[in-house]
């Protein structure tokens, strides 16, 4: 019999040969016979397959491909929502790929309000709904969850979870080491700082869950067909040149369908290739071991020892031990015949997890190993799933890349995916999972997929800090200012592949280096890595050590002038015969002002949720002058959108144009132009020396734009602000960027001009009350709820997408509304803090930062009336509010107006 402790001792003499990080790593993909997994049964049936378990229909509304957790949950929810002409195709038997051997852990708390809601729905489906619908038990066991912390910061992270959970009614308790020992007597608590105990966490059984899901779906009319591999996806091109799903081919027949859902797990990339769809995931070995019987372990909670990257799952009178290593084994391909089989466990890789498990539960050292489980699992560049409609082919949906979380997220994601398919968009803010969060230039870049997926795997259990940045696959997209700003101490952030300024260090350059895999695979670890050292200092739940630097950047903008490099912004042109019709339908605001005007607006989905906020400039009629201007008859528009979400915006616009059959052209000039924003009381004085045009209020009003010359170079200047000051954006052809920037800095020297980054923008914009999309403005918020009713042309008769929802919401009253809060204590907040009104939880902060000009912590969050009524002004004014951070409540003041310059004098150029 093998013992856990013996395995660790034997590994002391094992060494791997050196591996160059530039060489594709190849491992044997031979698989072993099936081993014992921690379930009473699997769905594996003996005997050779003789073909599909049912005849294939000629057509279907939706074909779901892949019979694992996501495929089963998706077909179940589609049928439950009334779409019954649905087929699920599984190449072998249900759960045969990865799902059958999943650990089946179900936690309730994550540092995301959306993920908490997704987890809650999975739990409800597995522990309640399916049993009620089928009369069969799914295998759900509620044995609780215990998160261990070996230091204060980790326990602070858990306290953030606890405060977030209160908004959702999730019971959790912070325990001392002694209390933890009472709860879990076999645990070593000598090195613990504390733990978080969540009594209603539990464990799922994949076979029982998937059986019941498909049984319930079939009862509603869906068809589940096993032993039917897909051989091809037919795609047609419609009359407007749009590629759409046509049919699914198998060796046993073809199913005509307008919609395919790729739930093929580690095989999803190959399935995507059949339709010309990029699926950016990579396979890796993911392992655990099952122990022999352990006396006294019965009824213990599941354990997450995140500081050791280990989980301990209760399995009757034994434990399952697994986790996430720093050196996972990549799988460059997995056989199509791989079903209910496993790889040999690489004990060398698994060592660090075993050591962590023995430290936490010492009895494991003398406990036998009943079986080893090592199977294929798919991982993505940010460790989050790939969902939604693929940009390349309409009707091709993704539900894959769940990075070992397919069981726990399956119910929530299956429901959202079903809603996405039926209604065009999900109900919740699924942007963090949407395939369109990644720029198209990255999704088939093998280096980016491999490096970023490794980092997301290796950091799976790392702490989630507010200012974390990836180290893998950096410098993928650099603007013309990158080198000169780096030389001036710019500390870059990565967004959508772009390197954009975060803040500016006083200690000189800190370049981002090539990825070193954290020293894994015998890769030489980066030495004297200044950028990484500066990031590490930022990893705190207190004010970061560079707080004073951000303050200096903010106050320089408020009191003098600052320049912000915003070149990562998306820069699109909307032109063509139907451009005016398209603009009216796409944008909530009336952007058809006179040419030369610029309008801040939103774009909505059909449910009235905000898909984007952006500025739209109507162009003067004229000949083509690219990249500054396309040919225009007066109905051409220049769209400037946030760089981090530009790919999402691009695809939203394109989808709407296709759905409405608008005869338009959308062109992307994001890479062809840079953009700097000069902001502050002295910005006019600086720019008047650089631009060849009158910058007075009369000659160049707020929300207007002109093509002018800057230091002799033609640019487009826009009088706008994202920080609440007098200022201009300069949109510059890339070859002219550096001379224009240099001219601005020379002219600004006597006025105290400085470079500033996005960390300053975050602070300045929250002080002014400006929204950040995907923070305090999301696709599950309407403009009315977000305080952006002024962007909506509701007083006109012009129709726009989502208008009917807003009109109904305006008539019925707002059931939720964004509110600004401040506290008097000098305490940092970052978002997800719980909001209490008169002692009752009513919401959570979406976004928080420190406002240096008003010298207070500021937070924005959406609140609801617990009674279900409207959130009126009186409801806000009459309440006593507190904000809870890490279990500590702070008295808060609710504000109905923006805190900084509520009369908008400064953006209009009026300074007292």
Short mmCIF file of N, CA and C in Angstrom, two decimals, residues 36 42 62 88 166 218 229 236 312 314 389 402 408 434 573 624 696 730 752 756 840 857:
data_model
loop_
_atom_site.label_atom_id
_atom_site.label_comp_id
_atom_site.label_asym_id
_atom_site.label_seq_id
_atom_site.Cartn_x
_atom_site.Cartn_y
_atom_site.Cartn_z
N UNK A 36 -10.34 4.27 -9.31
CA UNK A 36 -11.46 4.61 -8.44
C UNK A 36 -11.58 6.12 -8.30
N UNK A 42 -20.19 5.94 -11.72
CA UNK A 42 -20.04 6.84 -12.85
C UNK A 42 -21.07 6.40 -13.88
N UNK A 62 -31.59 24.34 -31.35
CA UNK A 62 -30.26 24.44 -30.74
C UNK A 62 -29.67 23.04 -30.65
N UNK A 88 -28.90 17.50 -27.38
CA UNK A 88 -27.56 17.41 -26.81
C UNK A 88 -26.86 16.22 -27.44
N UNK A 166 -23.07 38.65 3.46
CA UNK A 166 -24.21 39.16 4.24
C UNK A 166 -25.27 39.77 3.34
N UNK A 218 -35.20 16.01 -20.76
CA UNK A 218 -35.92 15.10 -21.66
C UNK A 218 -37.41 15.10 -21.37
N UNK A 229 -20.30 11.31 -32.06
CA UNK A 229 -19.31 12.38 -32.24
C UNK A 229 -19.69 13.31 -33.39
N UNK A 236 -22.85 28.90 -43.22
CA UNK A 236 -23.27 29.56 -44.47
C UNK A 236 -22.98 31.06 -44.38
N UNK A 312 -9.08 19.92 0.44
CA UNK A 312 -9.31 18.62 1.07
C UNK A 312 -10.82 18.39 1.07
N UNK A 314 -14.09 16.07 1.68
CA UNK A 314 -14.55 14.91 2.42
C UNK A 314 -15.17 13.89 1.48
N UNK A 389 -21.71 34.30 -27.67
CA UNK A 389 -21.65 34.09 -29.11
C UNK A 389 -20.27 34.45 -29.63
N UNK A 402 -13.75 26.09 -18.36
CA UNK A 402 -14.17 26.43 -17.00
C UNK A 402 -13.08 26.27 -15.94
N UNK A 408 -19.23 23.58 -10.16
CA UNK A 408 -19.75 24.57 -9.22
C UNK A 408 -20.41 25.76 -9.92
N UNK A 434 -17.45 36.53 -21.01
CA UNK A 434 -17.76 36.69 -22.43
C UNK A 434 -16.48 36.55 -23.26
N UNK A 573 -14.89 54.26 -36.83
CA UNK A 573 -15.71 55.12 -37.68
C UNK A 573 -16.96 54.36 -38.12
N UNK A 624 -11.93 62.03 -47.82
CA UNK A 624 -11.21 61.12 -46.94
C UNK A 624 -9.87 61.71 -46.53
N UNK A 696 -10.65 79.49 -26.85
CA UNK A 696 -11.57 80.16 -25.93
C UNK A 696 -12.90 79.42 -25.86
N UNK A 730 -6.40 64.90 -27.57
CA UNK A 730 -5.76 65.04 -28.87
C UNK A 730 -5.65 63.64 -29.49
N UNK A 752 4.02 73.47 -14.80
CA UNK A 752 4.09 72.34 -13.88
C UNK A 752 3.43 71.08 -14.41
N UNK A 756 0.42 61.57 -15.89
CA UNK A 756 -0.45 60.88 -14.93
C UNK A 756 -1.00 59.62 -15.58
N UNK A 840 -30.07 46.96 7.84
CA UNK A 840 -30.50 45.91 6.90
C UNK A 840 -29.67 46.02 5.62
N UNK A 857 -12.70 58.78 1.40
CA UNK A 857 -13.00 57.55 0.67
C UNK A 857 -14.41 57.66 0.09
#
